[in-house]
Short mmCIF file of C-alpha atoms in Angstrom, two decimals:
data_model
loop_
_atom_site.label_atom_id
_atom_site.label_comp_id
_atom_site.label_asym_id
_atom_site.label_seq_id
_atom_site.Cartn_x
_atom_site.Cartn_y
_atom_site.Cartn_z
CA MET A 1 1.72 -52.63 -6.30
CA GLN A 2 4.74 -54.35 -6.36
CA ASP A 3 6.15 -56.39 -9.39
CA LEU A 4 6.29 -60.13 -8.10
CA LEU A 5 8.25 -61.39 -11.51
CA ALA A 6 10.81 -58.90 -10.82
CA LEU A 7 11.25 -59.65 -7.22
CA PHE A 8 14.22 -61.82 -5.33
CA PRO A 9 13.47 -64.07 -2.96
CA GLU A 10 15.32 -62.04 -0.60
CA GLU A 11 12.81 -58.87 -1.39
CA ILE A 12 9.16 -61.31 -0.73
CA GLY A 13 11.31 -62.89 2.36
CA ALA A 14 11.74 -59.46 3.12
CA ILE A 15 7.64 -59.32 2.13
CA MET A 16 6.93 -62.50 4.27
CA ARG A 17 8.21 -61.66 7.60
CA GLU A 18 5.90 -58.14 7.17
CA TRP A 19 2.76 -59.90 7.21
CA GLY A 20 4.23 -62.74 9.53
CA GLU A 21 4.11 -65.67 7.48
CA PRO A 22 7.08 -68.73 7.90
CA SER A 23 10.77 -67.82 6.29
CA PHE A 24 10.75 -70.90 3.81
CA ARG A 25 7.25 -69.40 1.99
CA ALA A 26 9.38 -66.82 -0.16
CA ALA A 27 11.62 -70.07 -1.97
CA GLN A 28 7.87 -71.53 -2.65
CA ILE A 29 6.79 -68.10 -3.76
CA PHE A 30 9.82 -67.51 -5.87
CA ARG A 31 9.72 -71.53 -7.38
CA HIS A 32 6.28 -70.63 -8.50
CA VAL A 33 6.33 -67.10 -9.76
CA THR A 34 9.78 -68.74 -12.03
CA ALA A 35 7.90 -71.41 -13.46
CA GLY A 36 5.00 -69.21 -14.46
CA ASP A 37 2.52 -70.17 -11.75
CA ARG A 38 0.29 -66.48 -11.37
CA PRO A 39 -0.76 -66.32 -7.27
CA SER A 40 -4.10 -68.60 -7.82
CA ALA A 41 -2.25 -71.89 -9.07
CA MET A 42 0.62 -71.31 -6.24
CA THR A 43 -0.76 -74.56 -4.55
CA THR A 44 1.43 -75.06 -2.22
CA LEU A 45 0.16 -71.50 -0.33
CA PRO A 46 -2.40 -71.70 1.66
CA LYS A 47 -5.60 -69.80 0.27
CA ALA A 48 -5.52 -66.56 1.88
CA LEU A 49 -1.90 -65.90 1.54
CA ARG A 50 -2.56 -66.78 -2.07
CA THR A 51 -5.68 -64.14 -2.35
CA ARG A 52 -2.96 -61.72 -0.51
CA ILE A 53 -0.26 -61.90 -2.80
CA GLU A 54 -3.24 -61.67 -6.35
CA ASN A 55 -4.42 -58.76 -4.43
CA GLU A 56 -1.30 -56.80 -3.39
CA PHE A 57 1.06 -57.44 -6.67
CA SER A 58 1.22 -56.76 -9.54
CA TRP A 59 1.71 -59.91 -12.66
CA ARG A 60 3.93 -59.20 -15.57
CA LEU A 61 3.21 -62.67 -17.07
CA PRO A 62 3.67 -62.38 -21.31
CA SER A 63 0.15 -64.05 -23.10
CA VAL A 64 1.70 -65.52 -26.30
CA GLU A 65 -0.09 -63.43 -28.79
CA GLU A 66 0.94 -65.35 -32.15
CA LYS A 67 3.40 -67.76 -32.99
CA LEU A 68 5.19 -68.56 -36.36
CA SER A 69 6.63 -72.06 -36.60
CA SER A 70 9.98 -72.65 -39.30
CA ARG A 71 9.88 -75.89 -40.84
CA ILE A 72 12.48 -75.80 -42.43
CA ASP A 73 14.97 -75.95 -38.55
CA GLY A 74 12.28 -75.99 -35.95
CA THR A 75 12.39 -71.62 -35.49
CA VAL A 76 9.24 -70.18 -33.29
CA LYS A 77 9.21 -67.18 -33.21
CA TYR A 78 6.53 -65.17 -31.09
CA LEU A 79 5.00 -62.14 -30.53
CA PHE A 80 4.05 -61.68 -26.64
CA ARG A 81 1.81 -59.76 -25.70
CA LEU A 82 1.92 -57.74 -21.83
CA PHE A 83 -0.36 -55.98 -19.62
CA ASP A 84 -0.77 -53.03 -21.38
CA GLY A 85 -1.31 -54.29 -25.15
CA GLU A 86 1.96 -53.79 -26.18
CA CYS A 87 3.64 -56.12 -27.84
CA VAL A 88 7.47 -57.65 -28.63
CA GLU A 89 9.50 -60.42 -30.09
CA SER A 90 11.09 -63.83 -28.65
CA VAL A 91 12.95 -65.91 -30.83
CA LEU A 92 13.43 -69.45 -29.94
CA MET A 93 16.38 -71.32 -31.51
CA ARG A 94 17.44 -74.54 -31.43
CA TYR A 95 21.20 -76.14 -31.75
CA HIS A 96 22.71 -78.66 -30.21
CA HIS A 97 24.05 -77.52 -27.60
CA GLY A 98 20.60 -76.44 -26.60
CA ASN A 99 17.59 -74.29 -26.76
CA THR A 100 18.50 -70.35 -27.17
CA LEU A 101 15.95 -67.23 -26.38
CA CYS A 102 16.70 -64.57 -28.06
CA VAL A 103 14.50 -61.70 -26.26
CA SER A 104 14.17 -58.26 -25.74
CA SER A 105 14.21 -55.48 -23.93
CA GLN A 106 11.88 -52.56 -25.04
CA VAL A 107 9.21 -51.85 -27.28
CA GLY A 108 10.03 -50.62 -29.90
CA CYS A 109 13.63 -48.46 -30.46
CA ARG A 110 15.58 -45.55 -30.13
CA MET A 111 18.66 -45.73 -31.51
CA GLY A 112 17.11 -44.96 -35.62
CA CYS A 113 20.04 -47.74 -37.04
CA ARG A 114 18.24 -47.39 -40.94
CA PHE A 115 18.37 -51.05 -41.57
CA CYS A 116 16.49 -52.20 -38.78
CA ALA A 117 13.00 -52.65 -38.10
CA SER A 118 12.21 -53.27 -34.08
CA THR A 119 13.67 -48.39 -34.57
CA LEU A 120 10.71 -48.21 -37.25
CA GLY A 121 7.96 -45.86 -34.82
CA GLY A 122 10.65 -44.78 -31.98
CA ARG A 123 11.17 -46.08 -28.98
CA VAL A 124 7.00 -46.69 -27.03
CA ARG A 125 8.60 -47.61 -23.49
CA ASP A 126 11.28 -49.55 -21.64
CA LEU A 127 10.16 -53.10 -20.71
CA TYR A 128 10.48 -53.94 -17.55
CA ALA A 129 12.98 -56.57 -15.35
CA SER A 130 9.68 -59.26 -15.58
CA GLU A 131 8.62 -59.04 -18.96
CA ILE A 132 12.78 -60.10 -19.98
CA LEU A 133 12.26 -63.13 -17.18
CA GLY A 134 8.95 -62.98 -18.49
CA GLN A 135 9.50 -63.53 -21.90
CA VAL A 136 12.04 -67.47 -20.52
CA ILE A 137 9.14 -67.86 -18.80
CA ALA A 138 6.01 -68.24 -21.74
CA ALA A 139 9.12 -69.37 -24.24
CA THR A 140 9.76 -72.71 -21.23
CA ARG A 141 5.85 -73.04 -20.33
CA GLU A 142 4.71 -73.07 -24.16
CA SER A 143 7.19 -75.45 -25.62
CA GLY A 144 7.94 -77.77 -22.56
CA GLU A 145 11.57 -77.26 -23.48
CA ARG A 146 14.07 -75.63 -20.39
CA ILE A 147 16.15 -72.78 -22.01
CA SER A 148 19.40 -72.62 -21.15
CA HIS A 149 20.64 -69.80 -23.77
CA ILE A 150 19.83 -66.23 -23.84
CA VAL A 151 21.35 -63.72 -26.26
CA MET A 152 19.71 -60.01 -25.53
CA MET A 153 19.47 -59.35 -29.76
CA GLY A 154 15.55 -59.61 -29.61
CA ILE A 155 14.37 -56.17 -30.47
CA GLY A 156 15.71 -52.27 -28.45
CA GLU A 157 19.28 -51.95 -26.79
CA PRO A 158 19.39 -53.93 -23.48
CA LEU A 159 21.77 -50.83 -22.25
CA ASP A 160 19.14 -48.03 -22.89
CA ASN A 161 17.13 -49.60 -20.09
CA TYR A 162 20.04 -50.74 -17.98
CA ASP A 163 18.54 -50.90 -14.81
CA ASN A 164 16.09 -53.52 -15.26
CA VAL A 165 18.63 -55.26 -17.78
CA LEU A 166 20.72 -55.70 -15.26
CA ARG A 167 18.03 -56.95 -12.57
CA PHE A 168 16.51 -59.40 -14.96
CA LEU A 169 20.19 -60.71 -15.96
CA ARG A 170 20.67 -61.34 -11.93
CA LEU A 171 16.88 -63.09 -11.68
CA VAL A 172 17.46 -65.26 -14.64
CA ASN A 173 20.42 -66.52 -13.20
CA ARG A 174 19.41 -67.49 -9.89
CA PRO A 175 20.54 -71.35 -9.06
CA ASP A 176 17.07 -71.74 -7.25
CA GLY A 177 14.80 -70.55 -10.08
CA LEU A 178 15.66 -70.99 -13.83
CA SER A 179 20.02 -70.55 -13.47
CA ILE A 180 21.19 -70.32 -16.12
CA GLY A 181 24.70 -69.54 -16.77
CA TYR A 182 26.58 -66.22 -16.68
CA ARG A 183 28.82 -67.31 -19.67
CA HIS A 184 25.84 -68.72 -21.55
CA ILE A 185 24.05 -65.19 -21.77
CA SER A 186 25.26 -62.80 -24.96
CA LEU A 187 24.53 -59.01 -24.58
CA SER A 188 24.14 -55.89 -28.04
CA THR A 189 25.02 -53.48 -28.03
CA CYS A 190 24.66 -50.52 -30.75
CA GLY A 191 28.03 -48.91 -29.17
CA LEU A 192 27.28 -47.08 -25.86
CA ALA A 193 30.51 -46.56 -24.57
CA ASP A 194 29.34 -45.20 -21.74
CA GLY A 195 27.08 -48.45 -20.55
CA ILE A 196 29.90 -50.91 -21.08
CA ARG A 197 31.81 -48.85 -18.69
CA ARG A 198 29.34 -49.37 -16.53
CA LEU A 199 28.61 -52.64 -16.86
CA ALA A 200 32.05 -53.79 -16.93
CA GLU A 201 31.76 -52.89 -13.17
CA GLU A 202 29.33 -55.37 -12.15
CA ASN A 203 31.62 -57.90 -12.89
CA LEU A 204 28.91 -60.72 -14.61
CA PRO A 205 30.48 -63.26 -16.81
CA ILE A 206 28.03 -63.17 -20.46
CA THR A 207 29.60 -62.25 -23.20
CA LEU A 208 29.05 -58.98 -25.21
CA SER A 209 28.98 -58.23 -28.66
CA ILE A 210 29.29 -55.57 -30.20
CA SER A 211 27.03 -54.06 -33.00
CA LEU A 212 29.75 -52.41 -35.45
CA HIS A 213 27.71 -53.08 -38.82
CA ALA A 214 30.79 -50.08 -40.36
CA ALA A 215 34.32 -49.95 -39.66
CA THR A 216 34.59 -45.38 -40.64
CA ASP A 217 32.79 -42.98 -38.78
CA GLU A 218 32.05 -41.24 -42.17
CA LYS A 219 29.74 -44.32 -43.21
CA ARG A 220 28.72 -45.65 -39.18
CA SER A 221 27.09 -42.74 -38.34
CA ALA A 222 25.32 -42.68 -41.92
CA ILE A 223 23.85 -45.99 -40.73
CA MET A 224 24.28 -45.05 -37.02
CA PRO A 225 23.21 -42.17 -35.52
CA VAL A 226 24.80 -44.01 -32.12
CA ASN A 227 27.79 -43.06 -33.76
CA ARG A 228 27.06 -39.74 -33.49
CA ARG A 229 26.91 -39.31 -30.08
CA TYR A 230 29.96 -42.61 -29.28
CA PRO A 231 31.66 -42.46 -31.93
CA ILE A 232 34.66 -45.48 -33.11
CA ALA A 233 36.73 -44.07 -31.55
CA GLU A 234 36.06 -44.36 -27.88
CA LEU A 235 33.60 -47.52 -28.30
CA MET A 236 36.37 -49.39 -29.24
CA ASP A 237 38.26 -47.33 -26.07
CA ALA A 238 35.57 -48.52 -24.39
CA CYS A 239 35.14 -52.13 -25.56
CA ARG A 240 39.58 -52.25 -24.84
CA ALA A 241 38.18 -51.11 -20.94
CA TYR A 242 35.38 -54.55 -20.48
CA TYR A 243 37.67 -56.28 -21.36
CA ARG A 244 40.49 -55.42 -19.23
CA ALA A 245 38.21 -55.26 -16.28
CA THR A 246 36.36 -58.94 -17.87
CA GLY A 247 38.37 -60.03 -19.52
CA ARG A 248 35.65 -61.20 -21.28
CA ARG A 249 35.87 -62.12 -25.73
CA ILE A 250 33.91 -59.55 -26.69
CA SER A 251 32.01 -60.53 -29.95
CA PHE A 252 31.31 -58.46 -32.75
CA GLU A 253 28.34 -58.36 -35.43
CA TYR A 254 29.06 -56.72 -39.15
CA THR A 255 25.35 -56.68 -40.99
CA LEU A 256 26.42 -56.82 -44.03
CA ILE A 257 24.56 -54.78 -47.08
CA ALA A 258 24.51 -54.93 -50.31
CA GLY A 259 26.35 -52.41 -51.76
CA GLN A 260 27.22 -50.51 -48.26
CA ASN A 261 29.42 -52.15 -46.21
CA ASP A 262 30.82 -55.41 -48.07
CA SER A 263 33.37 -54.64 -50.68
CA ALA A 264 37.39 -55.98 -50.01
CA GLU A 265 38.58 -52.68 -48.75
CA ASP A 266 35.78 -52.51 -46.06
CA ALA A 267 36.36 -55.86 -44.94
CA ALA A 268 40.88 -55.01 -45.00
CA THR A 269 39.14 -51.25 -43.11
CA LEU A 270 37.62 -53.66 -39.80
CA ALA A 271 40.32 -56.11 -39.95
CA ALA A 272 43.04 -53.11 -39.36
CA LEU A 273 40.79 -51.15 -37.55
CA LEU A 274 40.19 -54.47 -35.19
CA ARG A 275 43.47 -55.36 -34.82
CA ARG A 276 44.98 -51.45 -34.02
CA THR A 277 42.05 -51.92 -30.87
CA VAL A 278 40.92 -54.20 -29.54
CA GLY A 279 43.78 -56.07 -30.30
CA ALA A 280 46.44 -54.46 -28.97
CA GLU A 281 45.22 -55.11 -25.40
CA ASP A 282 45.60 -59.94 -27.18
CA ALA A 283 42.08 -60.06 -26.72
CA PRO A 284 40.41 -62.64 -29.10
CA ILE A 285 38.61 -60.84 -31.64
CA HIS A 286 36.08 -62.83 -33.43
CA VAL A 287 33.41 -61.22 -36.27
CA ASN A 288 30.10 -62.79 -36.66
CA LEU A 289 29.13 -62.30 -40.27
CA ILE A 290 25.59 -61.31 -40.79
CA ARG A 291 23.61 -61.17 -44.17
CA ALA A 292 20.60 -58.38 -43.74
CA ASN A 293 17.40 -59.03 -43.80
CA ARG A 294 14.41 -57.23 -46.13
CA VAL A 295 12.62 -54.87 -44.78
CA GLU A 296 10.08 -53.14 -46.98
CA GLU A 297 10.44 -49.79 -45.70
CA THR A 298 14.29 -49.72 -45.18
CA GLY A 299 15.47 -49.87 -48.84
CA PHE A 300 18.63 -51.96 -48.43
CA SER A 301 19.07 -55.94 -49.16
CA GLY A 302 21.77 -58.25 -47.98
CA THR A 303 24.54 -59.88 -49.14
CA GLY A 304 24.69 -62.61 -51.21
CA VAL A 305 25.72 -65.90 -49.87
CA ALA A 306 28.64 -65.96 -52.06
CA GLU A 307 29.80 -62.95 -51.27
CA ALA A 308 29.09 -62.58 -47.87
CA ASN A 309 31.78 -66.08 -47.50
CA ALA A 310 33.79 -63.37 -48.95
CA PHE A 311 34.40 -61.12 -46.73
CA ALA A 312 34.44 -63.40 -43.81
CA ALA A 313 37.18 -65.04 -45.76
CA ARG A 314 39.44 -61.56 -46.56
CA LEU A 315 39.10 -61.08 -43.23
CA THR A 316 40.00 -64.20 -41.20
CA SER A 317 43.26 -64.37 -44.27
CA LEU A 318 43.89 -60.34 -42.46
CA GLY A 319 44.19 -62.60 -39.23
CA ILE A 320 40.53 -61.87 -37.70
CA THR A 321 38.72 -64.27 -36.95
CA ALA A 322 34.72 -65.21 -38.40
CA THR A 323 32.19 -66.68 -39.55
CA VAL A 324 28.62 -65.81 -41.96
CA ARG A 325 25.54 -66.22 -39.03
CA ARG A 326 23.32 -69.62 -39.74
CA ARG A 327 20.15 -67.61 -41.27
CA LEU A 328 17.83 -69.10 -38.84
CA GLY A 329 13.35 -68.88 -39.07
CA SER A 330 13.95 -67.65 -42.33
CA ASP A 331 10.64 -69.00 -44.08
CA VAL A 332 8.71 -67.12 -40.20
CA ASN A 333 10.56 -62.96 -40.35
CA ALA A 334 12.60 -64.74 -37.38
CA ALA A 335 14.86 -60.92 -37.97
CA CYS A 336 14.18 -58.51 -34.86
CA GLY A 337 11.33 -56.70 -35.17
CA GLN A 338 9.49 -57.77 -38.38
CA LEU A 339 6.36 -60.68 -36.82
CA ARG A 340 5.83 -57.23 -34.30
CA ARG A 341 5.53 -54.20 -37.36
CA SER A 342 3.61 -56.25 -39.16
CA ARG A 343 1.31 -56.33 -36.59
CA GLN A 344 1.48 -52.88 -35.99
CA ARG A 345 -0.09 -52.23 -40.12
CA ARG A 346 -2.52 -55.21 -39.36
CA GLU A 347 -4.07 -53.42 -36.31
CA GLU A 348 -3.19 -50.06 -38.75
CA ALA A 349 -5.36 -51.15 -41.57
CA GLY A 350 -8.02 -52.52 -39.33
CA GLN A 351 -7.85 -56.32 -39.42
#
């Protein structure tokens, strides 16, 4: 069965022609799909056509399994249940410029970053494009608010699920659908250099974010196994190629872990690396500093507020623009993977 939420209007139109339906049905169906209307609720269609669509297409819109709302800043964390019973997380963050949704791209993750809850238990499977898009649709329906920005920084490594992620990006951008502009979409990768080069060829003006987290191969490999496959020199080379191809600024994410990567020397090494590599292309450089969240299984803890601000000031003094990311939804454990892991523990305990 074809996956209705993953189809472009042109693909729906081709099927309608095969069925002997008028061409305008494709636009009607696509509008219903992006509104989250399952086939039986597509009331602009004849009943016989609704029934046929219901019988011949799969419907993979996630359902809200659990919802946590922050009393501090209005951040909403969703645990979505998928058609096969697996769960992923999305986080709705409200800013003055609009609503941003952080979406997941896989059930679990195989990248093995030691400070991250998402990778505990490894990757179960990739998400279909419909399930990534479905997070946006479901959050829009549940909140009653328009989503204007997307960050692909939830559970999973987006470039490890390349084809489904690319289809999602093209679907969510459609002006006849959700119409979220590419420049309002950020994709975060832990450093799959071949995927970065491949993405550069797509000519999509999205923002690429690199989860760097250490400035030497020794330190990065110790907390990010992906660095053994794509060491820093190869990753930076891919970043330069991406900038040359797109002209788009690359953001670097740096999670500050107490006693691991947060010293003044670490800041100086990071600044030198970025100036020497990406800066050599005259590319604008920005570092988002993130204080690590406490994850029970990892044993790591985040750098304190004063120390994080000092790290940012050190980078700035060395010519690198840096900001400490404001921690949203701290009272609902808004960091990726924590709600899903909590749910798994309860299920394992039979609760």
